[in-house]
Short mmCIF file of C-alpha atoms in Angstrom, two decimals:
data_model
loop_
_atom_site.label_atom_id
_atom_site.label_comp_id
_atom_site.label_asym_id
_atom_site.label_seq_id
_atom_site.Cartn_x
_atom_site.Cartn_y
_atom_site.Cartn_z
CA MET A 1 -101.85 48.43 -71.13
CA PHE A 2 -101.40 51.79 -69.78
CA VAL A 3 -97.55 51.16 -69.37
CA ILE A 4 -95.26 49.30 -71.64
CA ARG A 5 -93.37 46.53 -69.88
CA ILE A 6 -90.06 46.52 -70.85
CA PRO A 7 -89.16 43.12 -70.89
CA ARG A 8 -92.32 42.34 -73.01
CA TYR A 9 -91.61 44.92 -75.61
CA TRP A 10 -87.96 43.39 -75.88
CA ARG A 11 -89.13 39.95 -76.64
CA SER A 12 -90.84 41.21 -79.51
CA LYS A 13 -88.42 42.95 -81.18
CA GLY A 14 -87.58 40.64 -84.01
CA PHE A 15 -91.00 41.69 -85.67
CA ARG A 16 -91.28 45.30 -84.44
CA TYR A 17 -87.84 46.39 -85.73
CA ARG A 18 -87.39 44.17 -88.55
CA LEU A 19 -90.56 42.16 -89.16
CA GLU A 20 -89.07 39.00 -88.96
CA GLY A 21 -91.21 36.02 -87.52
CA TYR A 22 -92.04 32.63 -88.05
CA ARG A 23 -93.03 30.73 -90.87
CA CYS A 24 -94.33 27.30 -91.17
CA GLU A 25 -92.12 24.94 -93.20
CA LYS A 26 -95.59 23.02 -94.28
CA CYS A 27 -98.21 25.38 -95.13
CA GLY A 28 -96.02 28.74 -95.52
CA HIS A 29 -98.14 30.49 -93.29
CA PHE A 30 -96.38 33.38 -91.30
CA HIS A 31 -96.70 34.38 -87.74
CA HIS A 32 -95.51 37.74 -86.02
CA SER A 33 -94.33 36.06 -82.54
CA PRO A 34 -92.88 32.51 -81.74
CA ARG A 35 -94.83 29.47 -82.18
CA LEU A 36 -94.58 26.13 -80.93
CA VAL A 37 -97.46 24.81 -83.68
CA CYS A 38 -98.69 26.50 -86.79
CA ARG A 39 -101.77 28.35 -85.94
CA LYS A 40 -103.09 27.15 -89.53
CA CYS A 41 -102.34 23.88 -90.18
CA GLY A 42 -100.99 22.24 -86.78
CA SER A 43 -97.59 21.65 -88.10
CA ARG A 44 -94.76 21.68 -85.78
CA SER A 45 -92.03 22.44 -88.28
CA ILE A 46 -91.62 26.42 -87.87
CA ARG A 47 -88.59 28.24 -88.94
CA ARG A 48 -87.77 32.51 -88.71
CA ASP A 49 -88.50 34.34 -91.44
CA ARG A 50 -88.94 37.77 -92.33
CA LEU A 51 -91.68 39.27 -94.27
CA SER A 52 -91.07 41.70 -97.73
CA GLN A 53 -89.86 45.53 -97.09
CA THR A 54 -92.93 46.38 -99.30
CA GLY A 55 -96.43 45.99 -99.62
CA ARG A 56 -99.79 47.47 -100.65
CA LEU A 57 -102.02 49.24 -98.63
CA ILE A 58 -105.50 47.84 -98.55
CA SER A 59 -107.42 49.95 -95.67
CA TYR A 60 -106.43 52.94 -93.52
CA THR A 61 -108.19 54.99 -90.93
CA VAL A 62 -106.85 58.71 -89.23
CA VAL A 63 -107.32 57.68 -85.45
CA LYS A 64 -108.77 60.76 -83.66
CA SER A 65 -109.34 59.08 -80.17
CA SER A 66 -106.84 56.96 -78.66
CA THR A 67 -105.56 54.88 -75.72
CA PRO A 68 -103.77 56.69 -73.07
CA LEU A 69 -100.39 55.39 -74.58
CA PHE A 70 -101.18 57.29 -77.77
CA GLU A 71 -103.01 60.51 -77.04
CA GLN A 72 -100.27 62.78 -77.36
CA TYR A 73 -99.95 61.65 -80.85
CA VAL A 74 -103.74 62.16 -82.68
CA PRO A 75 -104.39 62.41 -84.83
CA TYR A 76 -102.33 59.44 -86.70
CA VAL A 77 -102.86 57.38 -89.19
CA VAL A 78 -103.06 53.15 -88.94
CA GLY A 79 -103.52 51.10 -92.22
CA VAL A 80 -103.62 47.41 -93.18
CA VAL A 81 -100.61 46.70 -95.56
CA LYS A 82 -100.65 43.21 -97.67
CA MET A 83 -97.41 41.80 -97.95
CA VAL A 84 -95.59 40.28 -100.77
CA ASP A 85 -96.54 36.90 -99.20
CA GLY A 86 -100.08 37.83 -98.91
CA SER A 87 -99.70 38.28 -94.94
CA LEU A 88 -101.59 41.14 -93.59
CA VAL A 89 -99.63 43.81 -91.35
CA VAL A 90 -101.78 46.31 -89.23
CA GLY A 91 -99.22 49.51 -88.60
CA GLN A 92 -99.17 53.13 -88.48
CA VAL A 93 -98.81 55.41 -91.84
CA THR A 94 -96.28 58.15 -92.01
CA ASP A 95 -94.56 60.90 -94.15
CA CYS A 96 -97.95 61.18 -95.99
CA ASP A 97 -100.95 63.32 -95.35
CA PRO A 98 -104.16 61.91 -94.77
CA GLU A 99 -105.73 63.29 -97.86
CA GLU A 100 -102.84 61.49 -99.77
CA LEU A 101 -103.72 58.31 -98.75
CA ARG A 102 -105.19 55.86 -101.24
CA GLU A 103 -106.30 52.30 -101.21
CA ASP A 104 -103.66 49.95 -103.18
CA MET A 105 -100.78 52.76 -102.63
CA GLN A 106 -97.28 51.07 -102.50
CA VAL A 107 -95.62 51.20 -99.25
CA GLU A 108 -92.35 50.39 -97.58
CA VAL A 109 -91.33 49.47 -93.97
CA THR A 110 -89.43 51.95 -92.22
CA LEU A 111 -87.87 52.20 -88.42
CA ARG A 112 -89.62 55.04 -86.52
CA LYS A 113 -89.92 56.14 -82.93
CA ILE A 114 -93.27 54.92 -82.04
CA ARG A 115 -93.70 56.63 -78.89
CA VAL A 116 -91.83 58.03 -75.83
CA ASP A 117 -92.66 56.39 -72.70
CA GLY A 118 -93.13 57.53 -68.95
CA GLU A 119 -91.27 59.87 -66.84
CA ASN A 120 -87.84 58.35 -68.32
CA LYS A 121 -88.46 59.46 -71.71
CA LEU A 122 -87.71 56.00 -72.74
CA ILE A 123 -87.97 55.80 -76.47
CA GLN A 124 -89.48 53.00 -78.47
CA TYR A 125 -88.63 52.30 -82.04
CA GLY A 126 -90.79 49.77 -84.16
CA TYR A 127 -91.82 49.32 -87.74
CA LYS A 128 -94.18 52.23 -89.29
CA PHE A 129 -95.12 52.22 -93.23
CA ARG A 130 -94.66 55.07 -95.50
CA PRO A 131 -95.32 55.35 -99.27
CA VAL A 132 -92.88 54.11 -101.86
CA ILE A 133 -91.55 57.20 -103.66
CA GLU A 134 -91.54 56.06 -107.51
CA MET B 1 -128.84 15.64 -70.76
CA GLN B 2 -131.20 17.70 -68.20
CA LYS B 3 -133.33 20.52 -69.68
CA VAL B 4 -131.93 24.04 -68.58
CA TYR B 5 -134.53 26.94 -67.97
CA ILE B 6 -133.89 30.69 -67.53
CA ALA B 7 -136.38 31.29 -64.63
CA GLY B 8 -135.61 35.07 -63.40
CA TYR B 9 -133.60 38.09 -64.10
CA GLY B 10 -132.51 41.51 -62.61
CA LEU B 11 -130.91 44.41 -64.29
CA THR B 12 -129.59 47.71 -63.09
CA LYS B 13 -129.70 50.49 -65.39
CA VAL B 14 -126.88 50.90 -67.51
CA GLY B 15 -125.10 54.25 -67.11
CA GLU B 16 -122.60 55.81 -64.99
CA HIS B 17 -122.99 54.93 -61.40
CA TRP B 18 -120.46 57.12 -59.68
CA ASP B 19 -121.89 56.24 -56.10
CA LYS B 20 -121.74 52.51 -56.48
CA SER B 21 -119.43 50.20 -56.24
CA LEU B 22 -118.83 46.84 -58.88
CA GLU B 23 -119.88 44.64 -56.17
CA THR B 24 -122.98 46.82 -55.00
CA LEU B 25 -124.02 46.90 -58.84
CA MET B 26 -123.60 43.10 -59.05
CA ALA B 27 -125.68 42.64 -55.60
CA GLU B 28 -128.40 44.44 -56.70
CA SER B 29 -128.98 43.01 -59.86
CA ALA B 30 -128.16 39.36 -58.37
CA LEU B 31 -131.27 40.33 -55.62
CA LYS B 32 -133.41 41.07 -58.24
CA ALA B 33 -132.90 38.14 -59.97
CA LEU B 34 -133.52 35.92 -56.87
CA ASP B 35 -136.42 37.97 -55.65
CA TYR B 36 -138.01 37.50 -58.85
CA THR B 37 -137.61 33.83 -59.00
CA GLY B 38 -138.63 33.66 -55.33
CA LEU B 39 -135.48 32.04 -54.64
CA SER B 40 -133.15 32.99 -51.45
CA ARG B 41 -130.35 30.43 -52.11
CA VAL B 42 -128.55 28.98 -55.14
CA ASP B 43 -126.07 25.81 -55.78
CA GLU B 44 -123.67 27.98 -57.72
CA ILE B 45 -122.61 31.09 -58.61
CA CYS B 46 -120.83 31.97 -61.70
CA VAL B 47 -119.84 35.98 -62.65
CA SER B 48 -118.38 37.30 -65.77
CA ASN B 49 -116.42 40.20 -65.64
CA VAL B 50 -113.71 41.61 -67.72
CA TYR B 51 -111.80 44.36 -65.86
CA GLY B 52 -112.19 44.15 -62.40
CA GLU B 53 -108.48 42.91 -61.91
CA VAL B 54 -107.39 46.30 -63.72
CA LEU B 55 -109.89 48.90 -62.55
CA GLN B 56 -111.00 47.67 -59.28
CA GLU B 57 -107.57 45.77 -58.53
CA GLN B 58 -110.00 42.94 -57.46
CA LEU B 59 -110.30 39.60 -58.34
CA VAL B 60 -111.94 36.34 -56.65
CA LEU B 61 -115.26 38.34 -57.82
CA GLY B 62 -117.35 34.95 -57.20
CA SER B 63 -116.30 34.95 -53.54
CA VAL B 64 -117.23 38.68 -53.27
CA LEU B 65 -120.49 38.50 -54.75
CA ALA B 66 -121.54 35.47 -52.36
CA GLU B 67 -120.26 37.21 -49.47
CA GLU B 68 -122.47 40.75 -50.70
CA LEU B 69 -125.42 37.99 -51.09
CA GLY B 70 -124.84 36.27 -47.84
CA VAL B 71 -124.59 33.16 -49.24
CA SER B 72 -120.74 32.59 -48.38
CA GLY B 73 -119.94 28.52 -48.90
CA VAL B 74 -121.51 28.27 -52.53
CA PRO B 75 -118.99 27.36 -55.40
CA ALA B 76 -118.30 30.63 -56.96
CA VAL B 77 -116.28 31.57 -59.90
CA ARG B 78 -115.64 34.31 -62.35
CA VAL B 79 -115.31 33.27 -66.13
CA GLU B 80 -113.62 35.22 -68.86
CA ALA B 81 -113.64 35.25 -72.57
CA GLY B 82 -113.38 39.13 -73.54
CA ALA B 83 -116.49 40.88 -74.05
CA ALA B 84 -118.53 37.66 -74.31
CA SER B 85 -117.58 36.94 -71.26
CA GLY B 86 -120.99 36.87 -69.98
CA ALA B 87 -122.43 34.23 -72.75
CA ALA B 88 -119.16 32.22 -71.75
CA ALA B 89 -120.68 32.37 -68.24
CA ILE B 90 -124.25 31.28 -68.87
CA ARG B 91 -122.30 28.42 -70.97
CA TYR B 92 -120.31 27.44 -67.83
CA ALA B 93 -123.99 27.01 -65.97
CA VAL B 94 -125.91 25.53 -68.55
CA ASN B 95 -123.12 22.81 -68.70
CA ALA B 96 -123.31 22.52 -65.10
CA ILE B 97 -127.04 22.17 -65.04
CA GLN B 98 -127.10 19.69 -67.92
CA SER B 99 -124.66 17.17 -66.41
CA GLY B 100 -126.96 17.05 -63.30
CA ILE B 101 -124.19 18.17 -60.92
CA THR B 102 -126.20 21.13 -59.83
CA ASN B 103 -129.84 22.39 -59.80
CA VAL B 104 -129.66 26.19 -59.68
CA VAL B 105 -127.10 28.36 -60.75
CA LEU B 106 -126.97 32.27 -60.56
CA VAL B 107 -125.12 34.10 -63.40
CA CYS B 108 -124.25 37.56 -62.50
CA GLY B 109 -122.36 39.86 -64.77
CA GLY B 110 -121.07 43.24 -63.71
CA GLU B 111 -118.47 46.08 -65.24
CA LYS B 112 -117.88 49.45 -63.79
CA LEU B 113 -115.69 51.14 -66.94
CA THR B 114 -116.29 54.75 -65.15
CA ASP B 115 -113.50 53.79 -62.27
CA GLY B 116 -111.01 54.50 -65.34
CA THR B 117 -110.73 57.17 -67.93
CA GLN B 118 -112.30 57.04 -71.23
CA GLU B 119 -108.98 56.31 -72.90
CA GLU B 120 -108.30 53.63 -70.47
CA SER B 121 -111.78 52.08 -71.46
CA LEU B 122 -110.43 52.19 -75.08
CA SER B 123 -107.34 50.63 -74.21
CA LEU B 124 -109.25 47.79 -72.05
CA LEU B 125 -111.71 47.11 -75.06
CA SER B 126 -108.64 46.65 -77.47
CA MET B 127 -107.46 43.51 -75.27
CA ASP B 128 -109.68 41.47 -77.15
CA GLU B 129 -107.01 41.48 -79.89
CA ARG B 130 -103.39 40.19 -79.57
CA TYR B 131 -101.82 43.27 -78.00
CA GLU B 132 -98.32 43.05 -79.08
CA VAL B 133 -99.61 43.73 -82.61
CA ALA B 134 -103.03 45.74 -81.87
CA GLY B 135 -102.68 48.15 -78.64
CA GLU B 136 -98.96 48.61 -78.29
CA ILE B 137 -98.69 50.09 -81.80
CA GLY B 138 -101.22 52.38 -81.82
CA SER B 139 -104.13 50.44 -83.22
CA HIS B 140 -107.39 49.81 -80.70
CA PHE B 141 -110.83 48.36 -80.78
CA PHE B 142 -112.62 51.35 -82.94
CA SER B 143 -109.46 51.71 -85.46
CA THR B 144 -109.62 48.13 -86.15
CA ALA B 145 -113.50 48.39 -86.48
CA ALA B 146 -112.65 51.42 -88.65
CA LEU B 147 -110.14 49.14 -91.10
CA LEU B 148 -112.75 46.71 -91.32
CA TYR B 149 -115.65 49.41 -92.46
CA ARG B 150 -113.32 51.15 -94.93
CA MET B 151 -112.49 47.57 -96.53
CA TYR B 152 -116.49 46.56 -96.51
CA MET B 153 -117.62 49.57 -98.27
CA ARG B 154 -115.07 49.18 -100.83
CA ARG B 155 -115.59 45.81 -101.25
CA TYR B 156 -119.58 46.03 -101.59
CA ASP B 157 -119.26 49.17 -102.94
CA VAL B 158 -121.55 50.74 -100.57
CA LYS B 159 -122.00 54.27 -98.59
CA GLN B 160 -121.99 54.56 -95.16
CA ASP B 161 -125.40 55.19 -94.54
CA GLY B 162 -126.36 52.28 -94.41
CA ILE B 163 -123.64 50.77 -91.56
CA ALA B 164 -124.40 53.97 -89.96
CA SER B 165 -128.56 53.32 -89.76
CA PHE B 166 -127.69 50.54 -87.30
CA SER B 167 -127.15 53.21 -84.95
CA VAL B 168 -130.60 54.70 -85.42
CA ILE B 169 -132.33 51.23 -84.98
CA SER B 170 -130.50 50.72 -81.67
CA HIS B 171 -131.72 53.96 -80.34
CA GLU B 172 -135.16 53.78 -81.82
CA ASN B 173 -135.65 50.72 -79.86
CA ALA B 174 -133.88 51.86 -76.53
CA SER B 175 -135.99 55.13 -76.23
CA THR B 176 -138.81 53.35 -74.60
CA VAL B 177 -136.33 51.34 -72.67
CA GLN B 178 -135.80 52.15 -68.39
CA HIS B 179 -132.61 50.25 -68.31
CA ALA B 180 -131.03 51.85 -71.47
CA GLN B 181 -128.15 54.00 -71.23
CA TYR B 182 -129.49 56.16 -74.14
CA PRO B 183 -133.20 56.02 -74.19
CA PHE B 184 -133.36 58.77 -76.88
CA LYS B 185 -133.78 58.62 -80.74
CA ILE B 186 -131.39 60.34 -83.03
CA GLY B 187 -131.59 60.64 -86.61
CA LEU B 188 -129.00 59.44 -89.52
CA GLU B 189 -127.69 62.89 -89.97
CA ASN B 190 -126.77 63.00 -86.13
CA VAL B 191 -124.71 59.99 -86.46
CA LEU B 192 -123.05 60.88 -89.95
CA ASN B 193 -122.41 64.99 -88.03
CA SER B 194 -120.84 63.26 -85.12
CA PRO B 195 -117.11 63.44 -84.82
CA TYR B 196 -115.05 60.64 -86.00
CA VAL B 197 -113.23 58.33 -83.61
CA ALA B 198 -111.27 56.91 -86.66
CA GLU B 199 -112.67 57.50 -90.03
CA PRO B 200 -115.10 56.14 -91.21
CA LEU B 201 -116.19 55.52 -87.80
CA HIS B 202 -118.08 58.27 -86.03
CA ARG B 203 -118.54 58.67 -82.23
CA LEU B 204 -122.18 57.80 -82.82
CA GLU B 205 -121.39 54.43 -84.03
CA THR B 206 -119.49 53.42 -81.06
CA THR B 207 -120.47 52.35 -77.82
CA ALA B 208 -119.35 54.54 -74.38
CA GLN B 209 -118.24 54.12 -70.88
CA ALA B 210 -120.79 52.38 -68.75
CA ASP B 211 -121.45 50.65 -65.58
CA GLY B 212 -124.02 48.09 -65.02
CA ALA B 213 -124.82 44.27 -63.99
CA ALA B 214 -127.43 42.46 -64.83
CA ALA B 215 -128.02 38.65 -63.39
CA LEU B 216 -130.17 35.25 -64.39
CA VAL B 217 -131.20 32.57 -62.57
CA LEU B 218 -130.62 29.02 -64.71
CA CYS B 219 -132.32 26.25 -63.18
CA SER B 220 -132.77 22.45 -64.03
CA GLU B 221 -136.40 21.30 -65.22
CA ASN B 222 -137.04 19.90 -61.37
CA ILE B 223 -136.47 23.19 -59.97
CA ALA B 224 -138.35 25.00 -62.71
CA ARG B 225 -141.56 23.31 -62.16
CA LYS B 226 -141.77 24.59 -58.67
CA LEU B 227 -140.95 28.29 -59.43
CA ASP B 228 -144.00 30.36 -60.12
CA SER B 229 -141.87 33.24 -62.47
CA PRO B 230 -142.28 33.05 -66.09
CA LYS B 231 -139.47 30.51 -67.76
CA VAL B 232 -137.90 30.31 -71.20
CA LEU B 233 -135.78 27.08 -72.47
CA VAL B 234 -132.34 27.64 -73.62
CA SER B 235 -132.53 25.20 -76.47
CA GLY B 236 -128.52 25.57 -77.01
CA ILE B 237 -125.64 27.35 -76.63
CA HIS B 238 -122.50 27.08 -78.61
CA LEU B 239 -118.77 28.86 -78.19
CA ALA B 240 -116.44 29.18 -81.03
CA THR B 241 -113.22 30.67 -81.41
CA ASP B 242 -111.17 32.05 -84.03
CA PHE B 243 -107.58 34.42 -84.25
CA PRO B 244 -107.99 37.23 -82.16
CA ASN B 245 -106.78 39.71 -84.99
CA PRO B 246 -109.05 39.89 -87.89
CA PHE B 247 -106.02 40.58 -90.42
CA ASP B 248 -104.80 37.17 -89.39
CA ARG B 249 -107.68 35.57 -91.22
CA GLU B 250 -108.78 34.11 -94.33
CA ASP B 251 -110.93 36.78 -94.56
CA PRO B 252 -111.07 39.50 -91.94
CA LEU B 253 -114.99 40.59 -93.33
CA HIS B 254 -116.02 37.31 -92.15
CA ILE B 255 -116.44 36.38 -88.55
CA GLN B 256 -116.10 32.37 -88.88
CA SER B 257 -116.20 31.62 -85.73
CA LEU B 258 -120.05 33.26 -85.25
CA ALA B 259 -120.86 31.30 -88.72
CA ALA B 260 -119.90 28.03 -86.64
CA SER B 261 -121.43 28.64 -83.36
CA THR B 262 -124.68 30.38 -85.00
CA SER B 263 -124.63 27.23 -87.69
CA SER B 264 -124.16 24.43 -85.18
CA LEU B 265 -126.54 26.05 -82.82
CA LEU B 266 -129.52 26.14 -85.42
CA SER B 267 -128.90 22.46 -86.73
CA MET B 268 -128.96 20.87 -83.44
CA ARG B 269 -132.34 22.26 -82.83
CA GLY B 270 -133.33 21.50 -86.50
CA ILE B 271 -134.72 25.09 -87.20
CA SER B 272 -133.85 27.21 -90.08
CA ARG B 273 -133.15 31.18 -89.85
CA GLY B 274 -136.42 31.62 -90.94
CA GLU B 275 -137.70 30.42 -87.86
CA VAL B 276 -135.59 32.57 -85.72
CA SER B 277 -138.20 35.39 -84.69
CA PHE B 278 -135.61 38.34 -83.43
CA ILE B 279 -131.42 38.70 -82.94
CA GLU B 280 -129.80 40.16 -79.99
CA LEU B 281 -126.30 41.06 -81.48
CA PHE B 282 -123.09 42.69 -80.78
CA ASP B 283 -122.87 46.30 -82.13
CA ALA B 284 -120.31 47.49 -80.24
CA ALA B 285 -119.19 49.34 -83.41
CA SER B 286 -121.69 49.57 -86.17
CA ILE B 287 -119.87 47.44 -88.64
CA LEU B 288 -119.92 45.09 -86.61
CA ALA B 289 -123.61 44.62 -86.58
CA ALA B 290 -123.49 44.01 -90.14
CA LEU B 291 -120.75 41.63 -90.08
CA SER B 292 -122.12 39.40 -87.43
CA LEU B 293 -125.79 39.46 -89.56
CA GLU B 294 -123.83 38.26 -92.90
CA SER B 295 -121.23 35.77 -90.97
CA SER B 296 -124.11 33.98 -89.24
CA GLY B 297 -126.12 33.67 -92.80
CA PHE B 298 -129.24 36.06 -91.91
CA ILE B 299 -128.35 38.66 -94.55
CA PRO B 300 -126.64 38.31 -97.79
CA ARG B 301 -122.77 39.84 -97.95
CA GLY B 302 -122.80 43.83 -98.38
CA LYS B 303 -126.48 43.83 -97.93
CA SER B 304 -126.56 44.47 -94.12
CA GLY B 305 -127.03 48.47 -94.70
CA GLU B 306 -129.46 47.88 -96.98
CA ALA B 307 -131.62 45.82 -94.86
CA ALA B 308 -131.12 48.21 -91.92
CA MET B 309 -132.17 51.19 -93.96
CA SER B 310 -135.39 49.14 -95.23
CA GLY B 311 -136.93 48.48 -92.14
CA ARG B 312 -136.51 45.08 -92.12
CA LEU B 313 -134.50 45.27 -88.86
CA SER B 314 -136.57 47.56 -86.98
CA LEU B 315 -139.31 46.41 -84.48
CA ASN B 316 -142.41 46.00 -86.99
CA GLY B 317 -139.96 44.61 -89.48
CA GLU B 318 -139.17 40.84 -90.63
CA LEU B 319 -136.07 40.28 -88.45
CA PRO B 320 -136.36 42.62 -85.67
CA ILE B 321 -132.54 43.13 -83.90
CA ASN B 322 -131.39 44.72 -80.48
CA THR B 323 -134.80 45.08 -79.29
CA PHE B 324 -133.95 47.05 -76.38
CA GLY B 325 -131.41 48.94 -77.91
CA GLY B 326 -128.37 46.65 -78.40
CA LEU B 327 -124.96 47.86 -76.94
CA LYS B 328 -125.05 50.91 -79.08
CA ALA B 329 -128.10 52.61 -76.99
CA ARG B 330 -128.89 50.36 -73.99
CA GLY B 331 -125.07 50.01 -73.54
CA HIS B 332 -122.01 48.40 -73.18
CA PRO B 333 -121.23 47.24 -69.58
CA VAL B 334 -118.86 44.93 -71.17
CA GLY B 335 -118.45 41.93 -68.45
CA ALA B 336 -122.49 42.26 -67.93
CA THR B 337 -123.34 43.00 -71.73
CA PRO B 338 -124.22 39.42 -72.79
CA ILE B 339 -126.29 38.86 -69.66
CA TYR B 340 -128.65 42.11 -70.56
CA GLN B 341 -128.77 40.56 -73.97
CA VAL B 342 -129.92 36.98 -72.82
CA ALA B 343 -132.68 39.03 -70.37
CA GLU B 344 -133.80 40.81 -73.17
CA ALA B 345 -134.59 37.78 -75.12
CA TYR B 346 -136.07 36.42 -71.97
CA LEU B 347 -138.27 39.31 -71.75
CA GLN B 348 -139.52 39.17 -75.14
CA LEU B 349 -140.10 35.54 -74.88
CA THR B 350 -142.42 35.93 -71.80
CA ARG B 351 -144.33 38.72 -73.05
CA GLN B 352 -142.96 41.20 -70.78
CA ALA B 353 -141.13 43.75 -73.10
CA GLY B 354 -143.60 46.59 -72.65
CA LYS B 355 -143.91 48.93 -75.53
CA ASN B 356 -141.07 47.13 -77.38
CA GLN B 357 -142.92 43.46 -77.57
CA LEU B 358 -142.59 41.37 -80.46
CA ASP B 359 -145.81 39.84 -81.84
CA ASN B 360 -145.61 36.12 -82.65
CA VAL B 361 -142.21 35.27 -81.00
CA ARG B 362 -141.37 31.71 -80.60
CA PHE B 363 -137.15 31.34 -80.98
CA GLY B 364 -134.58 34.43 -79.58
CA LEU B 365 -131.40 34.24 -80.86
CA VAL B 366 -128.60 36.18 -78.77
CA GLU B 367 -124.91 36.34 -80.66
CA SER B 368 -122.06 37.60 -78.45
CA LEU B 369 -118.82 38.39 -79.63
CA ALA B 370 -115.38 38.86 -77.85
CA GLY B 371 -113.64 41.65 -80.14
CA PHE B 372 -114.12 40.76 -83.61
CA GLY B 373 -114.73 37.44 -82.81
CA SER B 374 -111.70 35.62 -80.88
CA SER B 375 -114.70 34.04 -79.23
CA SER B 376 -118.27 33.72 -80.46
CA VAL B 377 -120.98 32.53 -78.63
CA SER B 378 -124.67 31.85 -80.02
CA ILE B 379 -127.41 30.94 -77.73
CA LEU B 380 -130.65 29.88 -78.60
CA LEU B 381 -133.68 30.82 -76.42
CA GLU B 382 -137.23 29.15 -77.02
CA GLU B 383 -140.55 30.14 -75.91
CA VAL B 384 -142.10 27.40 -73.36
#
C-alpha cells in the first residue's frame, strides 16, 4: 500500500486501461476484476466485457489530504461516474477546474498518467474521466 | 447454548503513546481487565489488531500477548475483519463460550498507528475497500466518505450543518472522559471552519491517528457467578458482510450489512428499536454516523442531521449515541475501537459511567463497521 506491486498492477491492466471487466451472462452485473462467480446472482457464466466510454458524474470531491502514493498530486479530484449500463466507477476527474464540476455532467474515459513511482520513475497509466465538450 | 457475560474491562488512554510499544499497550489493558475481575488466568486469548504486520512487522500477536502476560501455553489467536476486527474478536469469544468448549476468554484489541506517518495511516484505513479500484487510483477512506456525503446532501436536500453536528455531540460527550483522545468541546463553527480533507468532509469530521488498547473478560454463567465484578449479559452478536466498495452496491447510501445485523439481533432478542437505551456507533467519518443510524432503522433516511441538531442524540436526549465520545473524540485506534465501544456500553449498563451516566439504561447497542460496512457487527448488551 505504500508501494505499487508491479505484477498486481499488470494483472489489472484490462480495467485500468480500457475499463474492461467481467459481466454476468445471467443477470448482467458488471465486475471490474476476473470472477468465477457473479457476486450478485451467484451464476458462473461470466464473459469479458467493456464498460461504455462515457457516463454521468454523480458525485465528486477535491482531495486535499492524501495517502503516500498520491501526496505529490494534491489537490486532485475524485468522482463517481454512472456508466451507460448503470455501473458506478470511481476515478479521478481531469481537464477541469474544481469550480466547473457539476453533478450530472457528462464525462468520458481517457487514458492518463496516474502517477510516477519510486526511484526508477516508472510511469503508471490508467483511466481518468474528463468532461465531454459539447 | 451457554449464556455469555462480560465480567471486566481494561482501557488505556487513547492518544499518542510514543514511549510504549503495541504489545505493552495491549498487556496494560489486559492486566487491568484481569485485575478488575480478580482473575490471573484465562482459558483463551483472542487479539484484535489490524495493521500490526505492516506498522510493527509483527504477526502472531496472540502468542505475543500470552508471552507478555506470562501465560504462554494458552490458546491465543488474532482475528481480522478490518476496522470491525474487535467486534469479530468478541464474536469469536462469544461463540467459543456459547459452545461450551471454553469458559473464560480474554479479548484484547490494540493498535499503534503513530509508528507510521499520517499519510500511511490514511492508506491503511483505505484497505477496507477493494484496493485496486480505490487506494491505487488515488481514492481513500475519507474521499469515499466525501463522495457519499455529497450524494447524501443532494438526495435528501439537506445542508451540511446537521451531519457536521455529529462531531459536536462526540466532543461534548468526550469532554468528561479520561480515556478519550480529545476530551474537549467544540462548536459547529469549529467543525465547519476546519480545513477540508476531501470536500465536503472537514478535518473535524474525521478521526486522527491514535494508539490505544482495550480488553474485556468474557465468561460463562458458571464463572460469572463466582466473580465479584459487575456483569453485563451479551444478549446477541451478529455479523454480516457486503461488497467492500459502497459504489458497487444497489444503494451506496444504505449499509445493508448493518441493516441485516441489527435487525436480526433485535428480533432474536425480541425487542423493538424503541427499547434500545443508547447506541455506540461507528463515526469514523461524520457521514457514517448518519448512514449507520438510518441503515439500522433508528432514524428515517435523510433525517439524521436534523436529529443530531435537535438534541435527541445527546446524553440527555431520547436516543443517546457515542456516550463517551465515539470514534471522533474518544479516538479510533482501529483494532481496539470496537472493544472500547463495548467497554463503554459495559460502563453504562453497570452504572460506572460517571458524569456520562445515562438514566434508565437496560439495553445498549454497539455497531461496528469495517470500512463502509464490508463487515458490520451489531452487539446487544443487557443489564443483569
